[in-house]
Coordinates of C-alpha atoms in Angstrom, one line a residue:
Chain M
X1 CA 25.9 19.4 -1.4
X2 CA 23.9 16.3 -1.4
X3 CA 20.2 16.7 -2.2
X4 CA 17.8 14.8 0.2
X5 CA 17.1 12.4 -2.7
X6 CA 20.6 11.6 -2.7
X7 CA 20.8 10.9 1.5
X8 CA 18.0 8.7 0.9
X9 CA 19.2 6.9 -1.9
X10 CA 22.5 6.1 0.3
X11 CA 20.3 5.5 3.3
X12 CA 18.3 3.3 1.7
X13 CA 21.6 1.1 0.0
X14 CA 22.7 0.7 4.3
X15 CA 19.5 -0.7 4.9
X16 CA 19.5 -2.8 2.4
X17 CA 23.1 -4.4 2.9
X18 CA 21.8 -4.3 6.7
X19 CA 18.6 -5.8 6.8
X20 CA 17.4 -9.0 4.8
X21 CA 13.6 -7.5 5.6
X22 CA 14.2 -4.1 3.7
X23 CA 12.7 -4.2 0.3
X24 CA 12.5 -1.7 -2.8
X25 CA 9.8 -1.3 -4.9
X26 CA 10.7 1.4 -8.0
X27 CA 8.5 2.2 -11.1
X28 CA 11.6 3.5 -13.2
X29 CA 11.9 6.3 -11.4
X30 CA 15.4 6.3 -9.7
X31 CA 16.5 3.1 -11.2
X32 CA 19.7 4.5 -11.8
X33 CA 20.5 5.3 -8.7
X34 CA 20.2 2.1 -7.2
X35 CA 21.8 -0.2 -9.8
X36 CA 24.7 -1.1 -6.9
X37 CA 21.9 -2.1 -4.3
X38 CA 20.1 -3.9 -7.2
X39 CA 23.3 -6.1 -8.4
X40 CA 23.7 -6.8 -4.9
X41 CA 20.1 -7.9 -3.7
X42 CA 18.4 -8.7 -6.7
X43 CA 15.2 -9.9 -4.8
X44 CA 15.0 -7.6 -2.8
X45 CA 15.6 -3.9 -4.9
X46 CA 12.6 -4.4 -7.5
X47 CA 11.8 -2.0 -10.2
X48 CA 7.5 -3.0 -11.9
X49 CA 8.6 -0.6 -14.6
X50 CA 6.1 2.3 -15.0
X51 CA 3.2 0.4 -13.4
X52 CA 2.4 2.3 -9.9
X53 CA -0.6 0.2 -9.8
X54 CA 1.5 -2.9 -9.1
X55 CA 4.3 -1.0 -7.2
X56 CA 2.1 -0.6 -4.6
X57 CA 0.0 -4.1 -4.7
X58 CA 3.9 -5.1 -4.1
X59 CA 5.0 -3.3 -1.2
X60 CA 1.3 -5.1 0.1
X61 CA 2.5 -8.4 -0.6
X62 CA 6.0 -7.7 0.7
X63 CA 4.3 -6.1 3.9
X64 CA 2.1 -9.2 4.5
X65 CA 5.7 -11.5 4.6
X66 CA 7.1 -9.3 7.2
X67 CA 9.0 -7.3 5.3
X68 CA 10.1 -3.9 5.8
X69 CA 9.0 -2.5 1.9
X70 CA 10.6 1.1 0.7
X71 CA 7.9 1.9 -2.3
X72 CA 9.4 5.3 -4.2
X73 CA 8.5 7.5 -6.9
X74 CA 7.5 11.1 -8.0
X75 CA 4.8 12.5 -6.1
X76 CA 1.9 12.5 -7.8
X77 CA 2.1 8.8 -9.4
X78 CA 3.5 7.8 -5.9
X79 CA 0.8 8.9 -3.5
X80 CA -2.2 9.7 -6.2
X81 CA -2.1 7.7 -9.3
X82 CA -2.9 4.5 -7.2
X83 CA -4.5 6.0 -4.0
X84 CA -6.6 2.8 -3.6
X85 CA -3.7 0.6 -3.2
X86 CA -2.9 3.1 -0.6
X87 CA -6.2 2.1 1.2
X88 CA -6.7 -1.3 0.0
X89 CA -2.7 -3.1 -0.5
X90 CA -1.7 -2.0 2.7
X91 CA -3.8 -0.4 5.5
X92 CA -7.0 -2.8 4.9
X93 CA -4.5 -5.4 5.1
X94 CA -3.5 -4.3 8.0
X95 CA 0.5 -3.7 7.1
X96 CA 2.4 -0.7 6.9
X97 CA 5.2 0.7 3.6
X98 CA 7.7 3.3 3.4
X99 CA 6.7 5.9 0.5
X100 CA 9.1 8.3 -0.1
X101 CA 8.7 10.4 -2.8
X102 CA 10.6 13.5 -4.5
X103 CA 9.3 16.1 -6.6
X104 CA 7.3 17.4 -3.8
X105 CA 4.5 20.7 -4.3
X106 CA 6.1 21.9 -7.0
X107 CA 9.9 21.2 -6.7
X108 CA 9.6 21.1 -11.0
X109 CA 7.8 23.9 -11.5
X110 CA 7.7 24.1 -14.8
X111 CA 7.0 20.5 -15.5
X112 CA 3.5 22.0 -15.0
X113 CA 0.2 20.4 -12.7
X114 CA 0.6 17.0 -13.5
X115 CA 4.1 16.8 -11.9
X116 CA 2.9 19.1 -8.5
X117 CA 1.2 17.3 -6.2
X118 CA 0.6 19.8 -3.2
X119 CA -2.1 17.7 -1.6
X120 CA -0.2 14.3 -1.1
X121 CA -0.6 14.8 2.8
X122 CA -4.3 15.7 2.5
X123 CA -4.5 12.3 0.6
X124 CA -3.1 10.1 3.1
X125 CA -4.4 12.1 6.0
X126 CA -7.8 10.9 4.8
X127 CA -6.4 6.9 5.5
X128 CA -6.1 6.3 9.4
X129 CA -2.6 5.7 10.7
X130 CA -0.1 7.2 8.1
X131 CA 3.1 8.9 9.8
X132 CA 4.4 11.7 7.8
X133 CA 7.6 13.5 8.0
X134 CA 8.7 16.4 5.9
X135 CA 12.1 17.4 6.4
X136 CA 13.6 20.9 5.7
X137 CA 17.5 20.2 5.2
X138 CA 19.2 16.9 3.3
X139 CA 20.8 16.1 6.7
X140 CA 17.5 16.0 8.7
X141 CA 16.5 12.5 6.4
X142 CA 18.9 10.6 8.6
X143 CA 17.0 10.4 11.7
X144 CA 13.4 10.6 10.0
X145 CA 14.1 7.6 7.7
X146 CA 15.6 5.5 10.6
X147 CA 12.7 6.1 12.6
X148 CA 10.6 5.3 9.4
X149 CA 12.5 1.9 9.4
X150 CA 12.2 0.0 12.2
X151 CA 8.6 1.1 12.5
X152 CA 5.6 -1.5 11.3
X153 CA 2.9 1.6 10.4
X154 CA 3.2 3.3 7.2
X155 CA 5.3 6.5 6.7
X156 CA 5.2 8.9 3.9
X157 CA 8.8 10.6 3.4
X158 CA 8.3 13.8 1.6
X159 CA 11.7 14.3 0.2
X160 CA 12.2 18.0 -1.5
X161 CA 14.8 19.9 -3.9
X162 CA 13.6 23.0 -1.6
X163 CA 15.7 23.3 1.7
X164 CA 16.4 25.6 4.5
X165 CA 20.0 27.2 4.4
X166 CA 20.9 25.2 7.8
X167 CA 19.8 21.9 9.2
X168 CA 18.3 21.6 12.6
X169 CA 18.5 19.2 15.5
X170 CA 15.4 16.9 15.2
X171 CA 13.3 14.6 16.9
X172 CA 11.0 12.2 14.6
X173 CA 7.5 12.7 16.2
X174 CA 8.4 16.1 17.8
X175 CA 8.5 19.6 16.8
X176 CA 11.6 21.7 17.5
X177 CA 11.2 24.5 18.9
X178 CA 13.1 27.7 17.5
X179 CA 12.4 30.4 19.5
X180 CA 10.1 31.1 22.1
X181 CA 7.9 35.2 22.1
X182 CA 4.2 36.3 23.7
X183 CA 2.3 37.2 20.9
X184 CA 1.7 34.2 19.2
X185 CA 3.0 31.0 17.8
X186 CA 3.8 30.0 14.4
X187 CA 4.4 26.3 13.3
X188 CA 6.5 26.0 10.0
X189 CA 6.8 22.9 8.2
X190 CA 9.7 21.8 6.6
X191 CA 11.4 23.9 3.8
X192 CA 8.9 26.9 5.0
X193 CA 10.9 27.6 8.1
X194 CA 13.6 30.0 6.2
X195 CA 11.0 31.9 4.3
X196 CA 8.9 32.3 7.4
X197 CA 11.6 33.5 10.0
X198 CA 12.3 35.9 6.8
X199 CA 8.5 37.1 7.2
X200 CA 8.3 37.3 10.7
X201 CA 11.1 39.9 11.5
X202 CA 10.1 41.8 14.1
X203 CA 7.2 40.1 15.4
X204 CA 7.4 38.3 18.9
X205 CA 6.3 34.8 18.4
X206 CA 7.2 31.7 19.4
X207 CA 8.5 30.0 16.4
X208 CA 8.2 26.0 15.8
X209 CA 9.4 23.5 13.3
X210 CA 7.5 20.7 12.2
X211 CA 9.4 17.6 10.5
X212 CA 7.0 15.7 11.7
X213 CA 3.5 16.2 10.6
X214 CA 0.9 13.2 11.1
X215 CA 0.9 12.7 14.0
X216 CA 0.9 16.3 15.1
X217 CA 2.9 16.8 18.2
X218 CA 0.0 18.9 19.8
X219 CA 2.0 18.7 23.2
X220 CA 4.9 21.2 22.2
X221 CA 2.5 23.3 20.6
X222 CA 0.3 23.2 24.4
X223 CA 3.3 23.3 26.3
X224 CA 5.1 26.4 23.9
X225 CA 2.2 28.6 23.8
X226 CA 2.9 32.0 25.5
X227 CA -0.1 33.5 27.3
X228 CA -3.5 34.3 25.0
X229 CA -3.7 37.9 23.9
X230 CA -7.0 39.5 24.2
X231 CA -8.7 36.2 25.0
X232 CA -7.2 34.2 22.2
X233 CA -4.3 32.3 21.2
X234 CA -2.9 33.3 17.9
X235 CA -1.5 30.7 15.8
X236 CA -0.6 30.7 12.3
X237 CA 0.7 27.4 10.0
X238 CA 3.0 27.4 7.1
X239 CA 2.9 24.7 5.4
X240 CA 4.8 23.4 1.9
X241 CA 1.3 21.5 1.3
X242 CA -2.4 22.4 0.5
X243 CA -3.5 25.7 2.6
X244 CA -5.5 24.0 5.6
X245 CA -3.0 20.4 5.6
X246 CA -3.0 20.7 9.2
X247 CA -5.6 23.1 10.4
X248 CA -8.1 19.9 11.7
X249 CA -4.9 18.4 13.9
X250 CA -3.9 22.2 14.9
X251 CA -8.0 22.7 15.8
X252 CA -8.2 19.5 17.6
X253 CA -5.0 20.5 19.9
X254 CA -6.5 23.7 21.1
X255 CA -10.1 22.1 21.4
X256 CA -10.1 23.3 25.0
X257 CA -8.5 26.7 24.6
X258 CA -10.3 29.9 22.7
X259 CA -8.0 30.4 19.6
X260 CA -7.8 32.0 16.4
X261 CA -6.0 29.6 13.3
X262 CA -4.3 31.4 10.0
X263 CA -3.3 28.9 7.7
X264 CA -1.2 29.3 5.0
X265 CA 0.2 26.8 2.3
X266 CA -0.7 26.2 -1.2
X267 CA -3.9 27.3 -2.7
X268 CA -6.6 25.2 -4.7
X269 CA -5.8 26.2 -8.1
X270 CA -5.0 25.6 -11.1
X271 CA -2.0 28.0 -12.0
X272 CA -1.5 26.7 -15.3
X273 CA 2.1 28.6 -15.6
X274 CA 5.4 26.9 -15.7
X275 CA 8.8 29.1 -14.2
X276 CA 11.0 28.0 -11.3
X277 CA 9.5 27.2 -7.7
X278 CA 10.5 30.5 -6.7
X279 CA 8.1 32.0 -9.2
X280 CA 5.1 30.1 -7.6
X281 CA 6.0 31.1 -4.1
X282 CA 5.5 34.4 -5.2
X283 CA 2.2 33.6 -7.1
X284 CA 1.1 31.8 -4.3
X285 CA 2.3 34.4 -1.5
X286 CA 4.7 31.7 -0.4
X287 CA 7.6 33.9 -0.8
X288 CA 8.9 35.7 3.0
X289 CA 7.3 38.6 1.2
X290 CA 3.7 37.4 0.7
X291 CA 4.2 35.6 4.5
X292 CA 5.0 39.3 5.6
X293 CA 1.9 40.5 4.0
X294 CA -0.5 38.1 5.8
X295 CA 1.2 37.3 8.8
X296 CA 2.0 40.8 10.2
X297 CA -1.5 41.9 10.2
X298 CA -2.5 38.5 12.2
X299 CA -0.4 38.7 14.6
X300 CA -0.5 43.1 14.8
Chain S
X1 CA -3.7 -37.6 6.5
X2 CA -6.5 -35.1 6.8
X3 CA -10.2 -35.2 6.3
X4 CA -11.6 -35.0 2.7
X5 CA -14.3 -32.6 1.8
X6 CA -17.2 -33.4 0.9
X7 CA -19.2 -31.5 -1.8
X8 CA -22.4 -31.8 -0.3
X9 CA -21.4 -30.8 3.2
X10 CA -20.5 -27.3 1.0
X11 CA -23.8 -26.8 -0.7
X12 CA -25.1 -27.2 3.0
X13 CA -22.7 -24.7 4.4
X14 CA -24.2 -22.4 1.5
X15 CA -27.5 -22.7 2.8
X16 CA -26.5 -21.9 6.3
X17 CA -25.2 -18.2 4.5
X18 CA -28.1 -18.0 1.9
X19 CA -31.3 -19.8 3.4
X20 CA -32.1 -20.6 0.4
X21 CA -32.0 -24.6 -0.4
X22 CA -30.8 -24.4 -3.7
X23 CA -28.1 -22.5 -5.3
X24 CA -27.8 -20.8 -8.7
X25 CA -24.8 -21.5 -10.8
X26 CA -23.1 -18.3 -10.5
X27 CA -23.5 -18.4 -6.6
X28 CA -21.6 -21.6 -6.8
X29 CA -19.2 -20.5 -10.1
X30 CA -15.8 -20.6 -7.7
X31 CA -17.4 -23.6 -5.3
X32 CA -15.7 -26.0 -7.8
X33 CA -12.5 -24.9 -8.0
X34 CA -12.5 -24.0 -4.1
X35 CA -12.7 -27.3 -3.3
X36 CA -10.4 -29.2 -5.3
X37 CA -7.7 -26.4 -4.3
X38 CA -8.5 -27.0 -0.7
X39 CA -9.1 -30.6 -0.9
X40 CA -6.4 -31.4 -3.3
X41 CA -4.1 -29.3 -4.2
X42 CA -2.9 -26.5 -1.4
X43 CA -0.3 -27.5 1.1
X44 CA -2.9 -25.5 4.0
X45 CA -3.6 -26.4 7.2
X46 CA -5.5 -24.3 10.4
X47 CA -3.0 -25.3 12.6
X48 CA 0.3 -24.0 10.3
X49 CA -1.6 -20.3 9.8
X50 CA 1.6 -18.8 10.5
X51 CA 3.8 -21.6 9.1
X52 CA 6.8 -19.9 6.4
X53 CA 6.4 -22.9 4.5
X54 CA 2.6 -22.8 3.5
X55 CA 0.8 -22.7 0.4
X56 CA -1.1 -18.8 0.3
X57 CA -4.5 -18.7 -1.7
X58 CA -5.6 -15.3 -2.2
X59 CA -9.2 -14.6 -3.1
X60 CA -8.7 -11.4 -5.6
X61 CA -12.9 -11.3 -6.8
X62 CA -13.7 -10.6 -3.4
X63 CA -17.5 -11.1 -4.1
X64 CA -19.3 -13.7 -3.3
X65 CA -17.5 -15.6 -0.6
X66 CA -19.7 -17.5 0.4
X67 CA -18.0 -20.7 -0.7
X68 CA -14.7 -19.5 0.4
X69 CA -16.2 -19.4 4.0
X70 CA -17.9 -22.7 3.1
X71 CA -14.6 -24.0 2.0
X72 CA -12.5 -22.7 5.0
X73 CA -15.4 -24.2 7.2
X74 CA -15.3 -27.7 6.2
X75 CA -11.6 -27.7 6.3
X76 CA -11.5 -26.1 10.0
X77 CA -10.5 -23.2 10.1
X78 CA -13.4 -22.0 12.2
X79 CA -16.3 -23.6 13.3
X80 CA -19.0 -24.5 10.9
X81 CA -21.5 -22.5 13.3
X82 CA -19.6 -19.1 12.3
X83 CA -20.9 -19.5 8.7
X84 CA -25.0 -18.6 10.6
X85 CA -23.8 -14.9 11.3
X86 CA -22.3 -14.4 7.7
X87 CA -22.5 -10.3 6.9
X88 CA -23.5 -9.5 10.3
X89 CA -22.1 -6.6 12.6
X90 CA -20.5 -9.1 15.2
X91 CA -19.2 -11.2 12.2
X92 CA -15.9 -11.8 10.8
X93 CA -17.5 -13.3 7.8
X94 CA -18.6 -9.9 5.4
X95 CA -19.2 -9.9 2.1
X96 CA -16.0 -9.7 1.2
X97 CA -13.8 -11.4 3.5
X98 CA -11.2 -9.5 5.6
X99 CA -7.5 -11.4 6.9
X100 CA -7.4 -9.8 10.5
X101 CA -10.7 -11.2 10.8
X102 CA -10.9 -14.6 9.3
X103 CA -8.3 -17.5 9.9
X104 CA -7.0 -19.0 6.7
X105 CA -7.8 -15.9 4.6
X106 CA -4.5 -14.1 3.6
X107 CA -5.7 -10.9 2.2
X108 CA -8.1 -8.9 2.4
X109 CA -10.1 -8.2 -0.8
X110 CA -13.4 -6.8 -2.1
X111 CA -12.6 -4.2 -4.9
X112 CA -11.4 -6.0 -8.3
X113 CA -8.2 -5.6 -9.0
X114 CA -5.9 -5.7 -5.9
X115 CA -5.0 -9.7 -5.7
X116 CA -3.0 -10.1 -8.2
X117 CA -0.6 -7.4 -7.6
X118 CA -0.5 -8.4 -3.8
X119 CA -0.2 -12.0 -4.8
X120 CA 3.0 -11.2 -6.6
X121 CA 4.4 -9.1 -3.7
X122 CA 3.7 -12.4 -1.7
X123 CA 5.8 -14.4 -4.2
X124 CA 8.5 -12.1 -4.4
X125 CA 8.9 -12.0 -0.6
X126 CA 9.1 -15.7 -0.1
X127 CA 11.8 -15.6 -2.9
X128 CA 14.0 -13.0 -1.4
X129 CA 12.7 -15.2 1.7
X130 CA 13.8 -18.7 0.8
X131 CA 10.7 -19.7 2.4
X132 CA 10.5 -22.9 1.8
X133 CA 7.3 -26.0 2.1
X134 CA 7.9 -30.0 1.8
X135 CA 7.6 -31.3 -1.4
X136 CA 4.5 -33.3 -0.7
X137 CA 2.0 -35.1 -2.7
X138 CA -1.0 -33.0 -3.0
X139 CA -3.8 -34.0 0.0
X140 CA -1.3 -36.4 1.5
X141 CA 0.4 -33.8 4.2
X142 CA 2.5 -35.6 6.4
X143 CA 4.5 -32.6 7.7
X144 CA 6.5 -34.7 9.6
X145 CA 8.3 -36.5 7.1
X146 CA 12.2 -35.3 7.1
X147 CA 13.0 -37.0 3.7
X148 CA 11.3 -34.5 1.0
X149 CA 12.2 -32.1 -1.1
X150 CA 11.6 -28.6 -0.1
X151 CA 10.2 -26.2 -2.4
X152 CA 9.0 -22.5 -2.6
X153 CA 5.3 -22.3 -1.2
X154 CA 2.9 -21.2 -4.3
X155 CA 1.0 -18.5 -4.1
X156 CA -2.3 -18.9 -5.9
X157 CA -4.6 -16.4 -6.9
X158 CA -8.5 -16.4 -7.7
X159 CA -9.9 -14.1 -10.5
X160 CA -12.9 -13.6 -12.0
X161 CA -13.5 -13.4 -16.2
X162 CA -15.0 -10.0 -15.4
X163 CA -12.4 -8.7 -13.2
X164 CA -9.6 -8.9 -15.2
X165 CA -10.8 -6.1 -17.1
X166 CA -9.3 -3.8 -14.2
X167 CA -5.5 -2.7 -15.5
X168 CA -3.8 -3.4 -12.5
X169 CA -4.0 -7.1 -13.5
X170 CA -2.7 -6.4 -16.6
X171 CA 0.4 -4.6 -15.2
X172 CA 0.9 -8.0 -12.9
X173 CA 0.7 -10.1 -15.6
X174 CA 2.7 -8.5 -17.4
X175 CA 5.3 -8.2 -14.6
X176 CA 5.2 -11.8 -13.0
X177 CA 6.1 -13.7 -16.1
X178 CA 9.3 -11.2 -16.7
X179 CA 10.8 -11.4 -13.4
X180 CA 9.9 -15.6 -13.6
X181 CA 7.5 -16.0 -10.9
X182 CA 7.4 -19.9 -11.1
X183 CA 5.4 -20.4 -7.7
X184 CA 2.5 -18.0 -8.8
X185 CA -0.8 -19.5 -10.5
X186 CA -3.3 -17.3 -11.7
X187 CA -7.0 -19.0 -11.6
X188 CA -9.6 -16.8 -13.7
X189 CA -13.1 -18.3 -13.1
X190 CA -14.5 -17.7 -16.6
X191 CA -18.6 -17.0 -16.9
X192 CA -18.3 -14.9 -19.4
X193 CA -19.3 -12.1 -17.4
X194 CA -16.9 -9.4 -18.8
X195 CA -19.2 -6.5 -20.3
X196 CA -17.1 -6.5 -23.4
X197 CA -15.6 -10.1 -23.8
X198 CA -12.1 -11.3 -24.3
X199 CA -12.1 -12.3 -27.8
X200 CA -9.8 -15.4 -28.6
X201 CA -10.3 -16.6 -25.1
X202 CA -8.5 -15.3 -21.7
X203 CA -5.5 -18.0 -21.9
X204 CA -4.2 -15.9 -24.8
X205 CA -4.1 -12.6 -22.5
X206 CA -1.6 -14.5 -20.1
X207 CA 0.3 -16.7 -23.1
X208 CA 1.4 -13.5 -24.6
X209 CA 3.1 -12.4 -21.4
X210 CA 4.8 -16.0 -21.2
X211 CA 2.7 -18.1 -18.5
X212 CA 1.9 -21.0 -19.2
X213 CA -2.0 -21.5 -19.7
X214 CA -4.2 -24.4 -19.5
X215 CA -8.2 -23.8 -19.9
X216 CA -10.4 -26.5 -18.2
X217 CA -14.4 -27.0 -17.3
X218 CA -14.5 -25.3 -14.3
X219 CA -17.0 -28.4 -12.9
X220 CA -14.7 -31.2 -13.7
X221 CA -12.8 -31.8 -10.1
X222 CA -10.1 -34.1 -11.7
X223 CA -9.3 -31.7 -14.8
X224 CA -9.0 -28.8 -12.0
X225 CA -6.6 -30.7 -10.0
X226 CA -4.8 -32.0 -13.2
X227 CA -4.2 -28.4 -15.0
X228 CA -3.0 -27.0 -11.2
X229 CA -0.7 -29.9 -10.1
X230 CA 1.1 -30.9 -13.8
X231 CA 4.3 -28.6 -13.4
X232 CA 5.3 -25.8 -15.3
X233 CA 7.4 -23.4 -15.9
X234 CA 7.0 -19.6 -15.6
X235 CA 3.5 -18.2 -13.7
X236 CA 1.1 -20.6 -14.5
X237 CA -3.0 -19.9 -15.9
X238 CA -5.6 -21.8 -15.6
X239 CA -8.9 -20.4 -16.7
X240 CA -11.6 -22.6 -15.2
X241 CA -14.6 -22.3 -17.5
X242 CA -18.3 -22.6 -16.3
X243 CA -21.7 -21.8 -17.0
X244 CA -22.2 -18.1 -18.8
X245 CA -23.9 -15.9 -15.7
X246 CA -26.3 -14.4 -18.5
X247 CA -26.7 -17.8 -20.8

C-alpha cells in the first residue's frame, strides 16, 4: 500500500515532466526518492543540502519568476526551523510555495520532541493567506495536491504515516460530510476521522471530515448543523494538531448562533517519552478510547 | 541611450527624505555603489519592469533606503516628488522598501538575511528559465539592436559587512558557488560595522566557497564599475569598502 509520501513523490515526478513552472526545493530529505525527476530536470528538482534557511529563500526566488515551487521536508525543519522565510521569502513578497511535509504530529514517535511538530498549522495560521490541507488516506493526496498546483497562494500539505482504514470522496476547500444526526456535530480532521467514528458509537451527531483546513469551510458546518439542543449548538473538533488549531475559525463561523466548542487535539506539553504513535494517542487521549471519555459526556 | 545620473542630483534627492543638507557617511555608505550599478552597470529600465530579459538588483540590508529610492528616482522609476512622503502612511517608500509597492524594487527586504537566498532562487529560476537579456555594453542599452549576443540576466545582490553575520547567507554562499551560479554577484558594503569583525577580510569568506572576489574602495565610481563588469567565472564578490561607521 503506498504511503502518502509515496503518492506525492509520484505526483510531484508528473508535474514535473508536465509543467516547465514546477520546481523542487529539498534539504536532503527525500533526495532519494526523486533522483529520476532530478536526472531529468536538473534545474528544476534542487536539493540546498541541509540548509532550510536557503530552501525557503529559494522557493521565494523561484515564486518571484513565476514559478510554481514544491519546498519539502520533515515537519519541524520545514514549517519551524525557518518560520521567517515563511513570512518574509514568500508572503511579504507577495508569492505563494507548495510545503509539503511528512513526519506530521508525531508520525516518529520515538524520534522524540524535536522530530513532532504538532503546531505547524498554528504556525502558519498566524501568516495571512496559507491554504492547508490534511488528508486522511494516501489516495485523498491526488486531488488536494492538484488543487495545490495550479493555485498561486501558498498551501501547506501535511502529508502523514497515520491513515484512516478507507479513503473518502473529497472536495479541496470543502468538508465531506459523513453522516448527518440531531445532537450535535463533530468535525474530524484528517487521520482523526477513524478514531473518532470509533468514539462516537452510539451518539447522534452529524459527523464531518475536514481535508481541508485553512480556509475553514464554515458553510457545510452552517448548512449541516441539526437544530440547537437546549439553546446551544454542540460542536466538538478533533484535530491531529495542537488542541484549539481550529477553535478561532470554528468560533468565527457560529459568531451569530449561541454555541458551545469542545476541542480536542494535541496538548501543550512536553511528553518527553518515545514509543509508537499509538502510545501517544493514548497519552494524549487521542486514542477512540480517550475521545469516548470526553466526547460522550459533551454531547450526553 | 539613456540619461546619466548625476551625483549631486542624489545628495539632493537625500535631502528631500532627510531635511537635513548634509549627509553623514554611513547614510550615504551604499549611495556609491548604487549609482554606478544603476548608471553603469545594470541592464534596467522603468519601462521593461516586467521584461524576462532584465538585470534584477535586490537590496538584501534593507535599511537605509534612502539612496535606493534616490537612485530609482533619478533613473525614473517614479517621480522624484514621491521621494517628499518617504516613511509615511500613504507612502510606498518605508523604511525598508516593499516590491508590490515600489516600481523597480524586486524584493522586498528589511530583516538581514533574506536577499541572498531569494537572490539565488532568482538565478536559479532564470536558468531553468532560459531567460535571456542582449549582450550589451553596460549604460549603452539599445534594446533594439537584433545583432547581440544574448545572455542570462544577472541577478545582483546588496549586503551589508554587518549583515553577513546572519547564517542564512552563509548557507547561500555556500550553495551558489556549488551549483555554479555564474550570473549572481554578491556586493557586501564593508564599514566595518560587524560587532565581532571578519578577520582576514570578507573576500576570504566567499573565496573559500569558490566565487570569485574582488575588494575595491567603495567611493571610487570607475573601480566599482571595473570589479562588477570584468567577467568571471563562478558567483562573483565584490566587497566595496568605505569609511568605518564607528572610525
Amino acid at each position: 500500500m503506498p504511503t502518502m509520501r509515496d503518492r506525492f513523490v509520484t505526483l510531484t515526478h508528473a508535474a514535473l515532466d508536465r509543467d516547465p513552472k514546477v520546481a523542487l526545493v529539498l534539504a536532503d530529505i527525500s533526495v532519494s526518492a526523486f533522483e529520476t525527476a532530478r536526472s531529468r530536470h536538473p534545474d528544476r528538482v534542487i536539493n540546498v543540502g541541509i540548509r532550510e534557511q536557503l530552501m525557503l529563500g529559494v522557493a521565494g526566488g523561484l515564486a518571484i519568476e513565476g514559478m510554481r515551487p514544491i519546498a519539502h521536508s520533515y515537519a519541524p525543519f520545514l514549517v519551524e526551523r525557518a518560520y521567517e522565510q515563511l513570512k518574509v521569502a514568500l508572503g511579504h513578497q507577495g508569492v505563494g510555495a507548495i510545503l509539503a511535509s511528512v513526519g506530521a504530529s508525531y508520525d516518529w514517535a520515538a524520534g522524540g520532541r524535536t522530530h513532532h511538530a504538532p503546531a505547524d498549522v498554528v504556525l502558519l495560521d498566524a501568516l495571512p493567506g496559507w491554504h492547508v490541507q490534511v488528508p486522511g488516506h494516501p489516495d485523498e493526496v491526488a486531488p488536494l495536491f492538484s488543487d495545490a498546483l495550479v493555485r498561486d497562494e501558498s498551501v501547506y500539505l501535511r502529508l502523514s504515516t497515520r491513515q484512516n482504514e478507507a479513503p473518502r470522496q473529497i472536495v479541496a476547500g470543502r468538508s465531506s460530510v459523513v453522516r448527518r444526526g440531531r445532537r450535535g456535530t463533530v468535525i474530524a480532521v484528517g487521520p482523526m476521522l477513524d478514531p473518532t467514528l470509533a468514539a462516537i458509537q452510539g451518539l447522534d451527531l452529524t459527523v464531518l471530515y475536514a481535508t481541508t483546513v485553512r480556509p475553514f469551510d464554515a458553510a457545510t458546518l452552517r448548512d449541516t448543523m441539526p437544530s440547537a439542543t437546549h439553546g446551544s449548538h454542540d460542536i466538538a473538533l478533533v484535530e491531529p494538531t495542537v488542541e484549539g488549531t481550529s477553535s478561532h475559525v470554528v468560533s468565527a463561523a457560529l459568531v451569530d448562533r449561541p454555541h458551545r466548542l469542545l476541542a480536542i487535539g494535541v496538548p501543550r506539553v512536553e511528553l518527553r517519552r518515545y514509543g509508537t504513535p499509538e502510545d501517544h494517542d493514548r497519552a494524549y487521549g487521542l486514542d477512540a478510547r480517550g475521545l469516548a471519555e470526553r466526547l460522550t459526556p459533551f454531547f450526553r | 541611450m539613456r540619461r546619466r545620473i548625476e551625483y549631486h542630483d542624489l545628495l539632493q534627492a537625500l535631502t528631500r527624505m532627510t531635511g537635513a543638507e548634509k549627509h553623514a557617511p554611513s547614510a550615504t555608505s551604499t549611495l556609491d555603489t548604487l549609482h554606478v550599478l544603476y548608471d553603469r552597470v545594470l541592464d534596467v529600465a522603468p519601462a521593461r519592469c516586467d521584461d524576462p530579459g532584465r538585470d534584477r538588483f535586490v537590496l538584501s540590508k534593507g535599511h537605509g533606503p534612502m539612496a535606493y529610492y534616490a537612485v530609482l528616482a533619478a533613473r525614473g522609476f517614479f517621480p522624484p516628488g514621491v521621494l517628499d512622503g518617504f516613511g509615511g502612511f500613504d507612502s510606498p517608500l518605508g523604511h525598508h522598501p516593499d516590491r508590490s509597492r515600489v516600481p523597480g524594487v524586486e524584493v522586498s527586504s528589511g530583516s538581514l538575511g533574506h536577499g541572498l537566498p531569494i537572490a539565488v532562487g532568482i538565478a536559479l529560476a532564470l536558468r531553468a528559465q532560459r531567460r535571456e537579456r542582449p549582450d550589451v555594453a553596460p549604460g549603452n542599452s539599445s534594446p533594439g539592436d537584433t545583432t547581440l549576443e544574448r545572455r542570462s540576466p544577472r541577478v545582483v545582490v546588496m549586503l551589508g559587512d554587518a549583515e553577513l553575520e546572519e547564517g542564512s547567507n552563509h548557507e547561500a554562499i555556500a550553495f551558489a558557488a556549488r551549483t555554479r551560479l555564474d550570473t549572481l554577484t554578491a556586493i557586501v558594503i564593508d564599514n566595518d560595522s560587524a560587532s565581532l569583525g571578519w578577520p582576514g577580510g570578507i573576500a576570504r569568506r566567499f573565496e573559500g566557497e569558490g566565487w570569485l572576489a574582488r575588494t575595491v574602495d567603495g567611493r571610487d565610481h570607475d573601480a566599482l564599475e571595473r570589479a562588477l563588469i570584468a567577467p568571471s567565472e563562478g558567483p562573483l564578490a565584490v566587497v566595496a569598502k568605505v569609511e568605518p561607521k564607528h572610525g
